[in-house]
PDB file of C-alpha atoms in Angstrom:
ATOM      1  CA  MET A   1     144.155  76.334  81.123  1.00 72.00           C
ATOM      2  CA  PRO A   2     140.774  76.658  82.839  1.00 87.00           C
ATOM      3  CA  LEU A   3     138.657  73.518  82.898  1.00 94.00           C
ATOM      4  CA  LEU A   4     134.881  73.710  82.521  1.00 93.00           C
ATOM      5  CA  GLU A   5     132.487  71.067  83.802  1.00 93.00           C
ATOM      6  CA  ASN A   6     128.715  71.463  83.635  1.00 87.00           C
ATOM      7  CA  GLY A   7     129.057  75.215  83.030  1.00 86.00           C
ATOM      8  CA  ARG A   8     131.390  75.812  85.996  1.00 89.00           C
ATOM      9  CA  LEU A   9     135.136  76.113  86.405  1.00 92.00           C
ATOM     10  CA  VAL A  10     136.676  73.154  88.221  1.00 94.00           C
ATOM     11  CA  PRO A  11     140.232  72.361  89.303  1.00 94.00           C
ATOM     12  CA  ASP A  12     142.291  70.271  86.898  1.00 95.00           C
ATOM     13  CA  ILE A  13     144.068  67.442  88.722  1.00 95.00           C
ATOM     14  CA  TRP A  14     145.691  66.001  85.587  1.00 97.00           C
ATOM     15  CA  THR A  15     149.288  66.423  84.385  1.00 96.00           C
ATOM     16  CA  ILE A  16     149.469  66.586  80.592  1.00 96.00           C
ATOM     17  CA  LEU A  17     152.571  64.969  79.114  1.00 96.00           C
ATOM     18  CA  ASP A  18     153.946  65.629  75.657  1.00 94.00           C
ATOM     19  CA  GLU A  19     155.975  63.211  73.531  1.00 94.00           C
ATOM     20  CA  GLU A  20     159.132  63.584  75.633  1.00 93.00           C
ATOM     21  CA  ALA A  21     158.173  64.678  79.156  1.00 94.00           C
ATOM     22  CA  PRO A  22     159.060  62.228  81.935  1.00 94.00           C
ATOM     23  CA  PHE A  23     156.284  60.616  83.906  1.00 93.00           C
ATOM     24  CA  PRO A  24     155.748  62.027  87.402  1.00 92.00           C
ATOM     25  CA  ALA A  25     156.249  59.563  90.254  1.00 88.00           C
ATOM     26  CA  THR A  26     152.545  59.612  91.097  1.00 91.00           C
ATOM     27  CA  GLY A  27     149.326  61.324  90.101  1.00 94.00           C
ATOM     28  CA  PRO A  28     146.943  61.294  87.166  1.00 97.00           C
ATOM     29  CA  VAL A  29     148.517  61.857  83.744  1.00 97.00           C
ATOM     30  CA  ILE A  30     147.244  62.370  80.215  1.00 97.00           C
ATOM     31  CA  VAL A  31     149.562  60.925  77.586  1.00 97.00           C
ATOM     32  CA  PRO A  32     149.521  61.278  73.809  1.00 97.00           C
ATOM     33  CA  LEU A  33     148.255  58.209  71.975  1.00 97.00           C
ATOM     34  CA  SER A  34     151.827  57.420  70.907  1.00 96.00           C
ATOM     35  CA  ARG A  35     152.798  56.944  74.591  1.00 96.00           C
ATOM     36  CA  LEU A  36     149.763  54.955  75.679  1.00 96.00           C
ATOM     37  CA  GLU A  37     151.650  51.664  76.118  1.00 95.00           C
ATOM     38  CA  GLU A  38     154.182  53.451  78.305  1.00 94.00           C
ATOM     39  CA  GLY A  39     151.360  54.903  80.393  1.00 94.00           C
ATOM     40  CA  LEU A  40     149.673  51.523  80.755  1.00 94.00           C
ATOM     41  CA  ALA A  41     152.922  50.124  82.179  1.00 92.00           C
ATOM     42  CA  ARG A  42     152.579  52.405  85.238  1.00 89.00           C
ATOM     43  CA  ALA A  43     151.188  51.109  88.500  1.00 79.00           C
ATOM     44  CA  PRO A  44     147.609  49.872  88.015  1.00 81.00           C
ATOM     45  CA  GLY A  45     146.227  52.227  90.689  1.00 85.00           C
ATOM     46  CA  GLU A  46     147.414  55.411  88.964  1.00 91.00           C
ATOM     47  CA  LYS A  47     144.817  57.287  86.916  1.00 96.00           C
ATOM     48  CA  LEU A  48     145.650  57.386  83.212  1.00 97.00           C
ATOM     49  CA  GLY A  49     144.206  59.426  80.391  1.00 97.00           C
ATOM     50  CA  VAL A  50     145.011  59.523  76.694  1.00 98.00           C
ATOM     51  CA  ALA A  51     144.851  62.440  74.257  1.00 97.00           C
ATOM     52  CA  ILE A  52     143.811  61.278  70.815  1.00 97.00           C
ATOM     53  CA  PRO A  53     144.187  63.174  67.552  1.00 96.00           C
ATOM     54  CA  GLN A  54     141.106  63.965  65.501  1.00 93.00           C
ATOM     55  CA  ASP A  55     141.964  61.267  62.937  1.00 94.00           C
ATOM     56  CA  ALA A  56     142.355  58.423  65.468  1.00 95.00           C
ATOM     57  CA  GLU A  57     140.119  55.390  65.151  1.00 94.00           C
ATOM     58  CA  ILE A  58     138.244  55.091  68.444  1.00 94.00           C
ATOM     59  CA  ASP A  59     137.987  51.332  68.153  1.00 95.00           C
ATOM     60  CA  THR A  60     141.751  51.050  68.721  1.00 94.00           C
ATOM     61  CA  LEU A  61     141.061  51.980  72.364  1.00 96.00           C
ATOM     62  CA  ARG A  62     138.509  49.209  72.917  1.00 96.00           C
ATOM     63  CA  THR A  63     140.816  46.843  74.823  1.00 96.00           C
ATOM     64  CA  VAL A  64     142.439  49.529  76.998  1.00 96.00           C
ATOM     65  CA  LEU A  65     139.350  51.562  77.923  1.00 96.00           C
ATOM     66  CA  PRO A  66     138.869  49.719  81.233  1.00 95.00           C
ATOM     67  CA  ARG A  67     142.284  51.068  82.338  1.00 95.00           C
ATOM     68  CA  LEU A  68     141.565  54.660  81.224  1.00 97.00           C
ATOM     69  CA  SER A  69     139.942  57.293  83.412  1.00 97.00           C
ATOM     70  CA  LEU A  70     139.956  60.008  80.726  1.00 98.00           C
ATOM     71  CA  VAL A  71     140.014  60.363  76.949  1.00 98.00           C
ATOM     72  CA  ALA A  72     140.806  63.811  75.519  1.00 98.00           C
ATOM     73  CA  VAL A  73     139.384  64.512  72.058  1.00 98.00           C
ATOM     74  CA  THR A  74     140.902  67.296  69.982  1.00 96.00           C
ATOM     75  CA  PHE A  75     139.321  70.160  68.045  1.00 94.00           C
ATOM     76  CA  PRO A  76     142.287  71.493  66.026  1.00 91.00           C
ATOM     77  CA  ILE A  77     140.052  74.127  64.395  1.00 87.00           C
ATOM     78  CA  PHE A  78     136.444  75.022  65.130  1.00 77.00           C
ATOM     79  CA  ARG A  79     135.080  73.594  61.887  1.00 84.00           C
ATOM     80  CA  ASP A  80     136.635  70.134  62.356  1.00 89.00           C
ATOM     81  CA  GLY A  81     133.866  68.157  64.049  1.00 89.00           C
ATOM     82  CA  ARG A  82     135.421  64.701  64.149  1.00 94.00           C
ATOM     83  CA  ALA A  83     135.858  64.977  67.927  1.00 95.00           C
ATOM     84  CA  PHE A  84     132.050  65.107  68.279  1.00 93.00           C
ATOM     85  CA  SER A  85     131.869  61.705  66.561  1.00 94.00           C
ATOM     86  CA  GLN A  86     134.724  60.333  68.641  1.00 97.00           C
ATOM     87  CA  ALA A  87     133.042  61.362  71.903  1.00 96.00           C
ATOM     88  CA  ARG A  88     129.726  59.904  70.848  1.00 94.00           C
ATOM     89  CA  ALA A  89     131.354  56.632  69.746  1.00 96.00           C
ATOM     90  CA  LEU A  90     133.175  56.371  73.071  1.00 97.00           C
ATOM     91  CA  ARG A  91     129.897  56.689  74.985  1.00 95.00           C
ATOM     92  CA  GLU A  92     127.446  54.844  72.730  1.00 93.00           C
ATOM     93  CA  HIS A  93     129.490  52.119  71.072  1.00 94.00           C
ATOM     94  CA  LEU A  94     132.310  51.461  73.526  1.00 96.00           C
ATOM     95  CA  HIS A  95     130.305  52.362  76.676  1.00 95.00           C
ATOM     96  CA  PHE A  96     133.122  54.446  78.139  1.00 96.00           C
ATOM     97  CA  THR A  97     132.023  55.891  81.490  1.00 95.00           C
ATOM     98  CA  GLY A  98     135.114  57.946  82.306  1.00 97.00           C
ATOM     99  CA  GLU A  99     135.785  61.601  81.617  1.00 97.00           C
ATOM    100  CA  ILE A 100     135.801  62.794  78.014  1.00 98.00           C
ATOM    101  CA  ARG A 101     137.623  66.100  77.706  1.00 98.00           C
ATOM    102  CA  ALA A 102     137.399  68.454  74.717  1.00 97.00           C
ATOM    103  CA  THR A 103     140.699  70.187  73.941  1.00 96.00           C
ATOM    104  CA  GLY A 104     141.928  72.490  71.217  1.00 94.00           C
ATOM    105  CA  LYS A 105     139.653  75.159  69.790  1.00 93.00           C
ATOM    106  CA  PRO A 106     135.998  74.384  70.462  1.00 92.00           C
ATOM    107  CA  LEU A 107     133.608  77.342  70.498  1.00 91.00           C
ATOM    108  CA  PRO A 108     131.182  78.342  73.262  1.00 91.00           C
ATOM    109  CA  ASP A 109     128.275  77.914  70.815  1.00 87.00           C
ATOM    110  CA  GLN A 110     129.247  74.242  70.562  1.00 89.00           C
ATOM    111  CA  TYR A 111     129.132  73.630  74.309  1.00 89.00           C
ATOM    112  CA  GLU A 112     125.674  72.043  74.530  1.00 88.00           C
ATOM    113  CA  PHE A 113     126.438  69.865  71.511  1.00 88.00           C
ATOM    114  CA  LEU A 114     129.657  68.737  73.198  1.00 92.00           C
ATOM    115  CA  LEU A 115     127.704  67.697  76.275  1.00 91.00           C
ATOM    116  CA  ARG A 116     125.061  65.924  74.191  1.00 88.00           C
ATOM    117  CA  CYS A 117     127.810  63.915  72.468  1.00 91.00           C
ATOM    118  CA  GLY A 118     129.265  62.776  75.771  1.00 94.00           C
ATOM    119  CA  VAL A 119     131.964  65.324  76.559  1.00 96.00           C
ATOM    120  CA  SER A 120     132.164  65.919  80.300  1.00 96.00           C
ATOM    121  CA  THR A 121     134.835  68.640  80.531  1.00 96.00           C
ATOM    122  CA  VAL A 122     136.216  71.333  78.243  1.00 96.00           C
ATOM    123  CA  ASP A 123     139.762  72.615  78.433  1.00 96.00           C
ATOM    124  CA  LEU A 124     138.988  76.244  77.614  1.00 92.00           C
ATOM    125  CA  PRO A 125     141.116  77.721  74.830  1.00 86.00           C
ATOM    126  CA  PRO A 126     143.517  80.523  75.804  1.00 86.00           C
ATOM    127  CA  GLY A 127     141.773  83.891  76.146  1.00 88.00           C
ATOM    128  CA  SER A 128     138.316  82.346  76.628  1.00 89.00           C
ATOM    129  CA  ASP A 129     135.872  84.058  78.949  1.00 90.00           C
ATOM    130  CA  PRO A 130     134.361  81.380  81.236  1.00 88.00           C
ATOM    131  CA  GLU A 131     131.196  83.493  81.593  1.00 87.00           C
ATOM    132  CA  VAL A 132     130.513  83.218  77.857  1.00 89.00           C
ATOM    133  CA  TRP A 133     130.776  79.448  78.164  1.00 86.00           C
ATOM    134  CA  ALA A 134     128.509  79.410  81.214  1.00 83.00           C
ATOM    135  CA  ARG A 135     125.867  81.397  79.315  1.00 84.00           C
ATOM    136  CA  ALA A 136     126.173  79.058  76.339  1.00 81.00           C
ATOM    137  CA  HIS A 137     125.377  76.187  78.680  1.00 75.00           C
ATOM    138  CA  THR A 138     121.852  77.522  79.213  1.00 75.00           C
ATOM    139  CA  ARG A 139     121.234  79.294  75.903  1.00 74.00           C
ATOM    140  CA  PHE A 140     120.074  76.353  73.775  1.00 63.00           C
ATOM    141  CA  ARG A 141     117.313  74.221  75.283  1.00 62.00           C
ATOM    142  CA  THR A 142     115.782  72.578  72.209  1.00 61.00           C
ATOM    143  CA  ALA A 143     117.507  69.694  70.466  1.00 60.00           C
ATOM    144  CA  TYR A 144     116.719  67.978  67.209  1.00 55.00           C
ATOM    145  CA  GLN A 145     118.908  64.908  67.586  1.00 61.00           C
ATOM    146  CA  PRO A 146     119.180  62.128  70.154  1.00 61.00           C
ATOM    147  CA  SER A 147     121.767  62.521  72.885  1.00 65.00           C
ATOM    148  CA  VAL A 148     123.978  60.313  75.004  1.00 72.00           C
ATOM    149  CA  LEU A 149     122.408  62.216  77.900  1.00 68.00           C
ATOM    150  CA  GLY A 150     119.072  60.513  77.252  1.00 63.00           C
ATOM    151  CA  GLU A 151     116.018  62.325  78.464  1.00 45.00           C
ATOM    152  CA  ARG A 152     117.586  63.021  81.844  1.00 46.00           C
ATOM    153  CA  ALA A 153     118.830  66.428  80.737  1.00 41.00           C
ATOM    154  CA  GLU A 154     116.590  68.957  82.462  1.00 46.00           C
ATOM    155  CA  GLY A 155     114.794  71.387  80.230  1.00 50.00           C
ATOM    156  CA  VAL A 156     115.861  69.734  76.978  1.00 49.00           C
ATOM    157  CA  THR A 157     113.090  69.099  74.501  1.00 51.00           C
ATOM    158  CA  LEU A 158     113.734  66.392  71.929  1.00 51.00           C
ATOM    159  CA  ARG A 159     111.862  66.987  68.713  1.00 49.00           C
ATOM    160  CA  ARG A 160     111.585  64.503  65.918  1.00 45.00           C
ATOM    161  CA  VAL A 161     111.922  65.877  62.440  1.00 46.00           C
ATOM    162  CA  LEU A 162     110.162  63.708  59.868  1.00 42.00           C
TER     163      LEU A 162
END
């Protein structure tokens, strides 16, 4: 699937493994949470990512985060927003600096909120028009809540609601 980063399509270097797929000899892989221990047993220099379900407790990753280059959060349906909280917790509470990837069924209208919560890439759902996502990246410029982006985000106005 197409991968979006900062409003632009980028190549995806990761191999996504399911519950049964064998590990490739080399290269970056994303494993399901159930196979994380198996992934951690690979050579220390290999990039490793984990895909977590929407009901996973982020704190369970605390001890392994230094070994992870990517955490994929899942939006099973557009109205399930737990992945927003997971991404924010990864950035703010666990200080994860690697890639956070949104997968599943996020909507273009959610793109800026994804970025503000710490998501760095979006695995576009099948049939998505990348141009719609690119436009969504610049559509909303006013925010009413704090962001993991801080005040570095160009053109974003943070307003306090009392």
